[in-house]
Amino acid sequence: MKSSTTKRTKPRSVLPGFGLSLGFTIFYLSVLVIIPLAGIFVKTSGLTPEQFWHTVSNPRVIASYKVSFLTSFYAALANLVFGLIIAWVLVRYRFPGKKLIDSLIDMPFALPTAVAGISLTAIYAPNGWVGKLVEPLGLKIAFTPLGITLALIFIGLPFVVRTVQPVLQDLDNEVEEAAVMLGAFRLRTFRRVILPELIPALLTGFALAFARGIGEYGSVVFISGNMPMKTEIAPLLIMTKLEQYDYKGATAIAMVMLIVSFILLLLINYLQWRSNRRVVTA
């Protein structure tokens, strides 16, 4: 007897194959991301090690690094808390004006950063609506690191809300109800059932808000006051170097920011991977 073998043909996909898709992805990232970033290293290579270290270790540069990274971290941390609360309210409750509030969350995306900076400065300046109320209390907001942090909170809030909101919508309410029926209180149900599912999204939103805050310029340059050693941010110092035609010095400062940002984002992505793995194994 002759045995007949049937060949199973793999159904062809409408989308391009893996080779073509991967080639296009690498080309796209190379042109728009890798090559511009590589240009920073190429431009900085014109400096000798002594010149590079003298540029990036200048006390004014170090102070600008501290202002940029610390205010971005504090702003992202605040958005982590308030973004979760806002996303929770928008997903779990129904109330008048809900769609309007949901639309206002995306306002920092559409609003030009310079307009946001001017508006925040007008509000929190000593003669502004809020500034003149808190100034008698000895609290100064504009032209301080606190004002920079508030501006970065305004810019970074949508990143946390929009990453947490879909995860909350996909959560199964029956799991929460089962936890309550088994005797778990609300706080314990949130900590043991809901929060583990939200941690990856929270870390993603934190990373996006933190990365946006580090490179933010337009909304911060007005409210910061640009005082060296106090409220001067690193992006403004880079712009100052460029205006002085010190291109190598500007790229040296930018390269340090790029390396530190990459390390921090890599650490956050590692924590996100660990949390995802823990949720899957659980």
PDB file of C-alpha atoms in Angstrom:
ATOM      1  CA  MET A   1       0.000   0.000   0.000  1.00  0.00           C
ATOM      2  CA  LYS A   2       1.171   3.456  -0.805  1.00  0.00           C
ATOM      3  CA  SER A   3       1.074   5.885   2.045  1.00  0.00           C
ATOM      4  CA  SER A   4      -0.021   9.316   1.131  1.00  0.00           C
ATOM      5  CA  THR A   5       1.383  12.237   3.103  1.00  0.00           C
ATOM      6  CA  THR A   6      -0.556  15.410   3.427  1.00  0.00           C
ATOM      7  CA  LYS A   7       1.420  18.581   3.615  1.00  0.00           C
ATOM      8  CA  ARG A   8      -0.014  21.227   5.851  1.00  0.00           C
ATOM      9  CA  THR A   9       0.609  24.658   4.495  1.00  0.00           C
ATOM     10  CA  LYS A  10       0.840  27.508   6.953  1.00  0.00           C
ATOM     11  CA  PRO A  11      -1.859  30.096   6.313  1.00  0.00           C
ATOM     12  CA  ARG A  12      -0.401  33.228   4.838  1.00  0.00           C
ATOM     13  CA  SER A  13      -0.788  36.366   6.894  1.00  0.00           C
ATOM     14  CA  VAL A  14      -2.126  39.570   5.471  1.00  0.00           C
ATOM     15  CA  LEU A  15       0.680  41.454   7.224  1.00  0.00           C
ATOM     16  CA  PRO A  16       4.305  41.311   5.981  1.00  0.00           C
ATOM     17  CA  GLY A  17       6.543  38.488   7.173  1.00  0.00           C
ATOM     18  CA  PHE A  18       8.900  38.595  10.110  1.00  0.00           C
ATOM     19  CA  GLY A  19      11.977  39.376   8.012  1.00  0.00           C
ATOM     20  CA  LEU A  20      10.443  42.363   6.277  1.00  0.00           C
ATOM     21  CA  SER A  21       8.816  43.666   9.458  1.00  0.00           C
ATOM     22  CA  LEU A  22      12.034  43.327  11.452  1.00  0.00           C
ATOM     23  CA  GLY A  23      14.045  45.029   8.715  1.00  0.00           C
ATOM     24  CA  PHE A  24      11.627  47.952   8.583  1.00  0.00           C
ATOM     25  CA  THR A  25      11.644  48.220  12.393  1.00  0.00           C
ATOM     26  CA  ILE A  26      15.436  48.333  12.574  1.00  0.00           C
ATOM     27  CA  PHE A  27      15.609  50.854   9.721  1.00  0.00           C
ATOM     28  CA  TYR A  28      12.971  53.068  11.331  1.00  0.00           C
ATOM     29  CA  LEU A  29      14.641  52.997  14.755  1.00  0.00           C
ATOM     30  CA  SER A  30      18.076  53.561  13.217  1.00  0.00           C
ATOM     31  CA  VAL A  31      17.029  56.657  11.281  1.00  0.00           C
ATOM     32  CA  LEU A  32      14.926  58.267  14.006  1.00  0.00           C
ATOM     33  CA  VAL A  33      16.526  57.060  17.257  1.00  0.00           C
ATOM     34  CA  ILE A  34      19.885  55.293  17.055  1.00  0.00           C
ATOM     35  CA  ILE A  35      21.674  57.555  14.547  1.00  0.00           C
ATOM     36  CA  PRO A  36      20.690  60.849  16.297  1.00  0.00           C
ATOM     37  CA  LEU A  37      21.743  59.428  19.662  1.00  0.00           C
ATOM     38  CA  ALA A  38      24.990  58.162  18.185  1.00  0.00           C
ATOM     39  CA  GLY A  39      25.636  61.691  16.928  1.00  0.00           C
ATOM     40  CA  ILE A  40      25.853  62.844  20.549  1.00  0.00           C
ATOM     41  CA  PHE A  41      28.675  60.407  21.246  1.00  0.00           C
ATOM     42  CA  VAL A  42      30.438  61.289  17.991  1.00  0.00           C
ATOM     43  CA  LYS A  43      30.285  65.011  18.736  1.00  0.00           C
ATOM     44  CA  THR A  44      31.466  64.492  22.307  1.00  0.00           C
ATOM     45  CA  SER A  45      34.420  62.421  21.127  1.00  0.00           C
ATOM     46  CA  GLY A  46      36.046  65.678  20.008  1.00  0.00           C
ATOM     47  CA  LEU A  47      36.737  66.450  23.661  1.00  0.00           C
ATOM     48  CA  THR A  48      39.710  65.056  25.489  1.00  0.00           C
ATOM     49  CA  PRO A  49      38.974  63.075  28.684  1.00  0.00           C
ATOM     50  CA  GLU A  50      40.164  66.023  30.762  1.00  0.00           C
ATOM     51  CA  GLN A  51      37.944  68.476  28.885  1.00  0.00           C
ATOM     52  CA  PHE A  52      34.974  66.130  29.112  1.00  0.00           C
ATOM     53  CA  TRP A  53      35.376  65.629  32.843  1.00  0.00           C
ATOM     54  CA  HIS A  54      35.898  69.364  33.411  1.00  0.00           C
ATOM     55  CA  THR A  55      32.647  70.077  31.543  1.00  0.00           C
ATOM     56  CA  VAL A  56      30.384  67.513  33.200  1.00  0.00           C
ATOM     57  CA  SER A  57      31.842  67.927  36.708  1.00  0.00           C
ATOM     58  CA  ASN A  58      31.428  71.690  36.805  1.00  0.00           C
ATOM     59  CA  PRO A  59      29.492  72.641  39.975  1.00  0.00           C
ATOM     60  CA  ARG A  60      26.889  74.483  37.912  1.00  0.00           C
ATOM     61  CA  VAL A  61      26.339  71.416  35.727  1.00  0.00           C
ATOM     62  CA  ILE A  62      26.131  69.103  38.742  1.00  0.00           C
ATOM     63  CA  ALA A  63      23.556  71.402  40.329  1.00  0.00           C
ATOM     64  CA  SER A  64      21.459  71.390  37.149  1.00  0.00           C
ATOM     65  CA  TYR A  65      21.587  67.573  37.087  1.00  0.00           C
ATOM     66  CA  LYS A  66      20.301  67.435  40.644  1.00  0.00           C
ATOM     67  CA  VAL A  67      17.452  69.828  39.910  1.00  0.00           C
ATOM     68  CA  SER A  68      16.368  67.952  36.772  1.00  0.00           C
ATOM     69  CA  PHE A  69      16.547  64.420  38.164  1.00  0.00           C
ATOM     70  CA  LEU A  70      15.211  65.123  41.649  1.00  0.00           C
ATOM     71  CA  THR A  71      12.246  67.227  40.558  1.00  0.00           C
ATOM     72  CA  SER A  72      11.409  64.690  37.834  1.00  0.00           C
ATOM     73  CA  PHE A  73      11.543  61.859  40.365  1.00  0.00           C
ATOM     74  CA  TYR A  74       9.355  63.650  42.910  1.00  0.00           C
ATOM     75  CA  ALA A  75       6.867  64.666  40.213  1.00  0.00           C
ATOM     76  CA  ALA A  76       6.658  61.110  38.856  1.00  0.00           C
ATOM     77  CA  LEU A  77       6.208  59.798  42.397  1.00  0.00           C
ATOM     78  CA  ALA A  78       3.348  62.245  43.028  1.00  0.00           C
ATOM     79  CA  ASN A  79       1.751  61.299  39.705  1.00  0.00           C
ATOM     80  CA  LEU A  80       2.038  57.644  40.692  1.00  0.00           C
ATOM     81  CA  VAL A  81      -0.271  58.262  43.652  1.00  0.00           C
ATOM     82  CA  PHE A  82      -2.675  60.831  42.248  1.00  0.00           C
ATOM     83  CA  GLY A  83      -2.757  59.205  38.804  1.00  0.00           C
ATOM     84  CA  LEU A  84      -3.897  55.949  40.398  1.00  0.00           C
ATOM     85  CA  ILE A  85      -6.619  57.747  42.360  1.00  0.00           C
ATOM     86  CA  ILE A  86      -7.880  59.616  39.286  1.00  0.00           C
ATOM     87  CA  ALA A  87      -7.868  56.467  37.148  1.00  0.00           C
ATOM     88  CA  TRP A  88      -9.726  54.602  39.899  1.00  0.00           C
ATOM     89  CA  VAL A  89     -12.412  57.290  40.099  1.00  0.00           C
ATOM     90  CA  LEU A  90     -12.851  57.439  36.320  1.00  0.00           C
ATOM     91  CA  VAL A  91     -13.190  53.653  36.007  1.00  0.00           C
ATOM     92  CA  ARG A  92     -15.134  52.665  39.111  1.00  0.00           C
ATOM     93  CA  TYR A  93     -17.633  55.517  39.563  1.00  0.00           C
ATOM     94  CA  ARG A  94     -20.295  57.281  37.549  1.00  0.00           C
ATOM     95  CA  PHE A  95     -20.933  60.970  38.164  1.00  0.00           C
ATOM     96  CA  PRO A  96     -21.941  64.098  36.227  1.00  0.00           C
ATOM     97  CA  GLY A  97     -19.114  65.605  34.210  1.00  0.00           C
ATOM     98  CA  LYS A  98     -17.130  62.358  34.066  1.00  0.00           C
ATOM     99  CA  LYS A  99     -16.490  62.611  30.313  1.00  0.00           C
ATOM    100  CA  LEU A 100     -15.342  66.216  30.705  1.00  0.00           C
ATOM    101  CA  ILE A 101     -12.824  65.278  33.412  1.00  0.00           C
ATOM    102  CA  ASP A 102     -11.674  62.331  31.331  1.00  0.00           C
ATOM    103  CA  SER A 103     -11.035  64.703  28.424  1.00  0.00           C
ATOM    104  CA  LEU A 104      -9.169  67.203  30.605  1.00  0.00           C
ATOM    105  CA  ILE A 105      -6.639  64.493  31.542  1.00  0.00           C
ATOM    106  CA  ASP A 106      -5.223  64.680  28.006  1.00  0.00           C
ATOM    107  CA  MET A 107      -4.986  68.481  28.018  1.00  0.00           C
ATOM    108  CA  PRO A 108      -1.208  68.528  28.797  1.00  0.00           C
ATOM    109  CA  PHE A 109      -0.668  66.432  25.644  1.00  0.00           C
ATOM    110  CA  ALA A 110      -2.411  68.981  23.414  1.00  0.00           C
ATOM    111  CA  LEU A 111      -1.343  72.164  25.184  1.00  0.00           C
ATOM    112  CA  PRO A 112       1.938  73.709  23.976  1.00  0.00           C
ATOM    113  CA  THR A 113       4.518  73.436  26.721  1.00  0.00           C
ATOM    114  CA  ALA A 114       5.348  77.144  26.561  1.00  0.00           C
ATOM    115  CA  VAL A 115       1.684  78.007  27.138  1.00  0.00           C
ATOM    116  CA  ALA A 116       1.607  75.644  30.112  1.00  0.00           C
ATOM    117  CA  GLY A 117       4.738  77.251  31.546  1.00  0.00           C
ATOM    118  CA  ILE A 118       3.378  80.786  31.189  1.00  0.00           C
ATOM    119  CA  SER A 119       0.033  79.764  32.729  1.00  0.00           C
ATOM    120  CA  LEU A 120       1.630  78.030  35.704  1.00  0.00           C
ATOM    121  CA  THR A 121       3.971  80.975  36.281  1.00  0.00           C
ATOM    122  CA  ALA A 122       1.053  83.420  36.228  1.00  0.00           C
ATOM    123  CA  ILE A 123      -0.791  81.313  38.802  1.00  0.00           C
ATOM    124  CA  TYR A 124       2.044  80.513  41.203  1.00  0.00           C
ATOM    125  CA  ALA A 125       4.074  83.731  40.942  1.00  0.00           C
ATOM    126  CA  PRO A 126       4.121  85.945  44.066  1.00  0.00           C
ATOM    127  CA  ASN A 127       1.455  88.184  42.467  1.00  0.00           C
ATOM    128  CA  GLY A 128      -0.512  85.265  40.971  1.00  0.00           C
ATOM    129  CA  TRP A 129      -3.825  83.793  42.101  1.00  0.00           C
ATOM    130  CA  VAL A 130      -2.273  81.089  44.245  1.00  0.00           C
ATOM    131  CA  GLY A 131       1.107  82.716  44.862  1.00  0.00           C
ATOM    132  CA  LYS A 132      -0.315  85.743  46.665  1.00  0.00           C
ATOM    133  CA  LEU A 133      -2.347  83.469  48.931  1.00  0.00           C
ATOM    134  CA  VAL A 134       0.546  81.295  50.078  1.00  0.00           C
ATOM    135  CA  GLU A 135       3.208  84.023  50.199  1.00  0.00           C
ATOM    136  CA  PRO A 136       1.988  85.399  53.576  1.00  0.00           C
ATOM    137  CA  LEU A 137       2.459  81.863  54.912  1.00  0.00           C
ATOM    138  CA  GLY A 138       6.128  81.981  53.919  1.00  0.00           C
ATOM    139  CA  LEU A 139       5.659  79.525  51.064  1.00  0.00           C
ATOM    140  CA  LYS A 140       7.123  80.428  47.692  1.00  0.00           C
ATOM    141  CA  ILE A 141       6.192  78.253  44.722  1.00  0.00           C
ATOM    142  CA  ALA A 142       7.331  79.955  41.532  1.00  0.00           C
ATOM    143  CA  PHE A 143      11.068  80.242  40.874  1.00  0.00           C
ATOM    144  CA  THR A 144      11.783  77.364  43.279  1.00  0.00           C
ATOM    145  CA  PRO A 145      12.241  73.582  42.864  1.00  0.00           C
ATOM    146  CA  LEU A 146       8.688  73.227  44.173  1.00  0.00           C
ATOM    147  CA  GLY A 147       7.362  75.178  41.202  1.00  0.00           C
ATOM    148  CA  ILE A 148       9.393  73.010  38.817  1.00  0.00           C
ATOM    149  CA  THR A 149       7.931  69.894  40.459  1.00  0.00           C
ATOM    150  CA  LEU A 150       4.379  71.199  40.072  1.00  0.00           C
ATOM    151  CA  ALA A 151       4.987  71.934  36.393  1.00  0.00           C
ATOM    152  CA  LEU A 152       6.318  68.400  35.861  1.00  0.00           C
ATOM    153  CA  ILE A 153       3.325  66.951  37.721  1.00  0.00           C
ATOM    154  CA  PHE A 154       1.064  68.809  35.317  1.00  0.00           C
ATOM    155  CA  ILE A 155       2.955  67.450  32.316  1.00  0.00           C
ATOM    156  CA  GLY A 156       3.355  63.859  33.527  1.00  0.00           C
ATOM    157  CA  LEU A 157      -0.067  63.112  35.018  1.00  0.00           C
ATOM    158  CA  PRO A 158      -1.653  61.779  31.778  1.00  0.00           C
ATOM    159  CA  PHE A 159       1.064  59.143  31.396  1.00  0.00           C
ATOM    160  CA  VAL A 160       0.115  57.439  34.658  1.00  0.00           C
ATOM    161  CA  VAL A 161      -3.643  57.791  34.234  1.00  0.00           C
ATOM    162  CA  ARG A 162      -3.692  56.453  30.676  1.00  0.00           C
ATOM    163  CA  THR A 163      -1.511  53.450  31.497  1.00  0.00           C
ATOM    164  CA  VAL A 164      -3.420  52.441  34.637  1.00  0.00           C
ATOM    165  CA  GLN A 165      -6.928  53.100  33.324  1.00  0.00           C
ATOM    166  CA  PRO A 166      -7.106  50.187  30.808  1.00  0.00           C
ATOM    167  CA  VAL A 167      -5.776  47.728  33.402  1.00  0.00           C
ATOM    168  CA  LEU A 168      -8.460  48.778  35.886  1.00  0.00           C
ATOM    169  CA  GLN A 169     -11.122  48.375  33.215  1.00  0.00           C
ATOM    170  CA  ASP A 170      -9.965  44.818  32.471  1.00  0.00           C
ATOM    171  CA  LEU A 171      -9.886  43.709  36.111  1.00  0.00           C
ATOM    172  CA  ASP A 172     -12.478  41.080  36.979  1.00  0.00           C
ATOM    173  CA  ASN A 173     -14.815  42.346  39.713  1.00  0.00           C
ATOM    174  CA  GLU A 174     -15.681  38.769  40.672  1.00  0.00           C
ATOM    175  CA  VAL A 175     -12.190  38.282  42.108  1.00  0.00           C
ATOM    176  CA  GLU A 176     -12.677  41.271  44.384  1.00  0.00           C
ATOM    177  CA  GLU A 177     -16.121  40.044  45.410  1.00  0.00           C
ATOM    178  CA  ALA A 178     -14.689  36.620  46.197  1.00  0.00           C
ATOM    179  CA  ALA A 179     -12.007  38.201  48.382  1.00  0.00           C
ATOM    180  CA  VAL A 180     -14.632  40.181  50.279  1.00  0.00           C
ATOM    181  CA  MET A 181     -16.802  37.095  50.755  1.00  0.00           C
ATOM    182  CA  LEU A 182     -13.810  35.259  52.196  1.00  0.00           C
ATOM    183  CA  GLY A 183     -13.496  37.932  54.861  1.00  0.00           C
ATOM    184  CA  ALA A 184     -10.885  40.283  53.426  1.00  0.00           C
ATOM    185  CA  PHE A 185     -11.307  43.939  54.289  1.00  0.00           C
ATOM    186  CA  ARG A 186     -11.203  46.641  51.596  1.00  0.00           C
ATOM    187  CA  LEU A 187      -7.613  47.620  52.267  1.00  0.00           C
ATOM    188  CA  ARG A 188      -6.440  44.016  52.245  1.00  0.00           C
ATOM    189  CA  THR A 189      -8.407  43.293  49.069  1.00  0.00           C
ATOM    190  CA  PHE A 190      -6.759  46.252  47.370  1.00  0.00           C
ATOM    191  CA  ARG A 191      -3.278  45.333  48.623  1.00  0.00           C
ATOM    192  CA  ARG A 192      -3.422  41.590  47.904  1.00  0.00           C
ATOM    193  CA  VAL A 193      -5.751  41.363  44.886  1.00  0.00           C
ATOM    194  CA  ILE A 194      -5.839  44.648  42.955  1.00  0.00           C
ATOM    195  CA  LEU A 195      -2.422  46.216  43.538  1.00  0.00           C
ATOM    196  CA  PRO A 196      -0.343  43.279  42.184  1.00  0.00           C
ATOM    197  CA  GLU A 197      -2.236  43.563  38.904  1.00  0.00           C
ATOM    198  CA  LEU A 198      -1.604  47.306  38.753  1.00  0.00           C
ATOM    199  CA  ILE A 199       2.104  47.340  39.603  1.00  0.00           C
ATOM    200  CA  PRO A 200       3.366  46.765  35.998  1.00  0.00           C
ATOM    201  CA  ALA A 201       1.133  49.555  34.677  1.00  0.00           C
ATOM    202  CA  LEU A 202       2.129  51.852  37.539  1.00  0.00           C
ATOM    203  CA  LEU A 203       5.818  51.269  36.838  1.00  0.00           C
ATOM    204  CA  THR A 204       5.257  51.973  33.149  1.00  0.00           C
ATOM    205  CA  GLY A 205       3.433  55.221  33.913  1.00  0.00           C
ATOM    206  CA  PHE A 206       6.128  56.208  36.398  1.00  0.00           C
ATOM    207  CA  ALA A 207       8.873  55.564  33.835  1.00  0.00           C
ATOM    208  CA  LEU A 208       7.077  57.583  31.141  1.00  0.00           C
ATOM    209  CA  ALA A 209       6.385  60.515  33.483  1.00  0.00           C
ATOM    210  CA  PHE A 210       9.953  60.433  34.817  1.00  0.00           C
ATOM    211  CA  ALA A 211      11.483  60.337  31.333  1.00  0.00           C
ATOM    212  CA  ARG A 212       9.254  63.182  30.151  1.00  0.00           C
ATOM    213  CA  GLY A 213      10.171  65.265  33.188  1.00  0.00           C
ATOM    214  CA  ILE A 214      13.925  64.878  32.683  1.00  0.00           C
ATOM    215  CA  GLY A 215      13.812  66.310  29.174  1.00  0.00           C
ATOM    216  CA  GLU A 216      11.044  68.866  29.741  1.00  0.00           C
ATOM    217  CA  TYR A 217      11.979  72.414  28.789  1.00  0.00           C
ATOM    218  CA  GLY A 218       9.094  74.618  27.678  1.00  0.00           C
ATOM    219  CA  SER A 219       6.814  74.278  30.713  1.00  0.00           C
ATOM    220  CA  VAL A 220       9.699  74.558  33.200  1.00  0.00           C
ATOM    221  CA  VAL A 221      11.868  77.344  31.800  1.00  0.00           C
ATOM    222  CA  PHE A 222       9.401  80.071  32.845  1.00  0.00           C
ATOM    223  CA  ILE A 223       8.442  78.894  36.324  1.00  0.00           C
ATOM    224  CA  SER A 224      11.971  77.845  37.310  1.00  0.00           C
ATOM    225  CA  GLY A 225      13.457  81.334  37.255  1.00  0.00           C
ATOM    226  CA  ASN A 226      16.661  79.866  35.742  1.00  0.00           C
ATOM    227  CA  MET A 227      18.863  80.716  38.706  1.00  0.00           C
ATOM    228  CA  PRO A 228      22.235  78.941  38.453  1.00  0.00           C
ATOM    229  CA  MET A 229      22.995  76.518  41.292  1.00  0.00           C
ATOM    230  CA  LYS A 230      19.361  76.769  42.473  1.00  0.00           C
ATOM    231  CA  THR A 231      16.655  76.316  39.845  1.00  0.00           C
ATOM    232  CA  GLU A 232      18.561  75.932  36.595  1.00  0.00           C
ATOM    233  CA  ILE A 233      17.609  72.702  34.797  1.00  0.00           C
ATOM    234  CA  ALA A 234      19.982  70.675  32.624  1.00  0.00           C
ATOM    235  CA  PRO A 235      18.055  71.191  29.331  1.00  0.00           C
ATOM    236  CA  LEU A 236      18.298  74.965  29.834  1.00  0.00           C
ATOM    237  CA  LEU A 237      22.033  74.676  30.457  1.00  0.00           C
ATOM    238  CA  ILE A 238      22.358  72.718  27.208  1.00  0.00           C
ATOM    239  CA  MET A 239      20.513  75.486  25.370  1.00  0.00           C
ATOM    240  CA  THR A 240      22.832  78.046  26.966  1.00  0.00           C
ATOM    241  CA  LYS A 241      25.864  76.112  25.719  1.00  0.00           C
ATOM    242  CA  LEU A 242      24.388  75.978  22.221  1.00  0.00           C
ATOM    243  CA  GLU A 243      23.748  79.722  22.212  1.00  0.00           C
ATOM    244  CA  GLN A 244      27.403  80.191  23.135  1.00  0.00           C
ATOM    245  CA  TYR A 245      28.381  77.911  20.203  1.00  0.00           C
ATOM    246  CA  ASP A 246      29.860  75.431  22.666  1.00  0.00           C
ATOM    247  CA  TYR A 247      28.468  72.403  20.828  1.00  0.00           C
ATOM    248  CA  LYS A 248      30.891  69.922  22.361  1.00  0.00           C
ATOM    249  CA  GLY A 249      30.086  71.084  25.878  1.00  0.00           C
ATOM    250  CA  ALA A 250      26.351  70.853  25.169  1.00  0.00           C
ATOM    251  CA  THR A 251      26.655  67.315  23.810  1.00  0.00           C
ATOM    252  CA  ALA A 252      28.814  66.281  26.789  1.00  0.00           C
ATOM    253  CA  ILE A 253      26.081  67.371  29.218  1.00  0.00           C
ATOM    254  CA  ALA A 254      23.456  65.702  27.031  1.00  0.00           C
ATOM    255  CA  MET A 255      25.441  62.456  26.926  1.00  0.00           C
ATOM    256  CA  VAL A 256      25.585  62.223  30.711  1.00  0.00           C
ATOM    257  CA  MET A 257      21.833  62.809  30.898  1.00  0.00           C
ATOM    258  CA  LEU A 258      21.307  60.165  28.223  1.00  0.00           C
ATOM    259  CA  ILE A 259      23.391  57.551  30.042  1.00  0.00           C
ATOM    260  CA  VAL A 260      21.834  58.198  33.460  1.00  0.00           C
ATOM    261  CA  SER A 261      18.312  58.217  31.998  1.00  0.00           C
ATOM    262  CA  PHE A 262      18.972  54.958  30.164  1.00  0.00           C
ATOM    263  CA  ILE A 263      20.251  53.278  33.327  1.00  0.00           C
ATOM    264  CA  LEU A 264      17.251  54.452  35.353  1.00  0.00           C
ATOM    265  CA  LEU A 265      14.763  53.366  32.684  1.00  0.00           C
ATOM    266  CA  LEU A 266      16.532  50.015  32.396  1.00  0.00           C
ATOM    267  CA  LEU A 267      16.174  49.552  36.149  1.00  0.00           C
ATOM    268  CA  ILE A 268      12.472  50.453  36.022  1.00  0.00           C
ATOM    269  CA  ASN A 269      11.915  48.044  33.128  1.00  0.00           C
ATOM    270  CA  TYR A 270      13.664  45.317  35.116  1.00  0.00           C
ATOM    271  CA  LEU A 271      11.362  45.950  38.077  1.00  0.00           C
ATOM    272  CA  GLN A 272       8.393  45.867  35.728  1.00  0.00           C
ATOM    273  CA  TRP A 273       9.576  42.535  34.294  1.00  0.00           C
ATOM    274  CA  ARG A 274       9.966  41.126  37.809  1.00  0.00           C
ATOM    275  CA  SER A 275       6.468  42.251  38.782  1.00  0.00           C
ATOM    276  CA  ASN A 276       4.972  40.802  35.582  1.00  0.00           C
ATOM    277  CA  ARG A 277       6.729  37.508  36.223  1.00  0.00           C
ATOM    278  CA  ARG A 278       5.478  37.425  39.804  1.00  0.00           C
ATOM    279  CA  VAL A 279       1.891  38.030  38.668  1.00  0.00           C
ATOM    280  CA  VAL A 280       2.097  35.257  36.043  1.00  0.00           C
ATOM    281  CA  THR A 281       3.587  32.706  38.436  1.00  0.00           C
ATOM    282  CA  ALA A 282       1.025  33.580  41.092  1.00  0.00           C
TER     283      ALA A 282
END
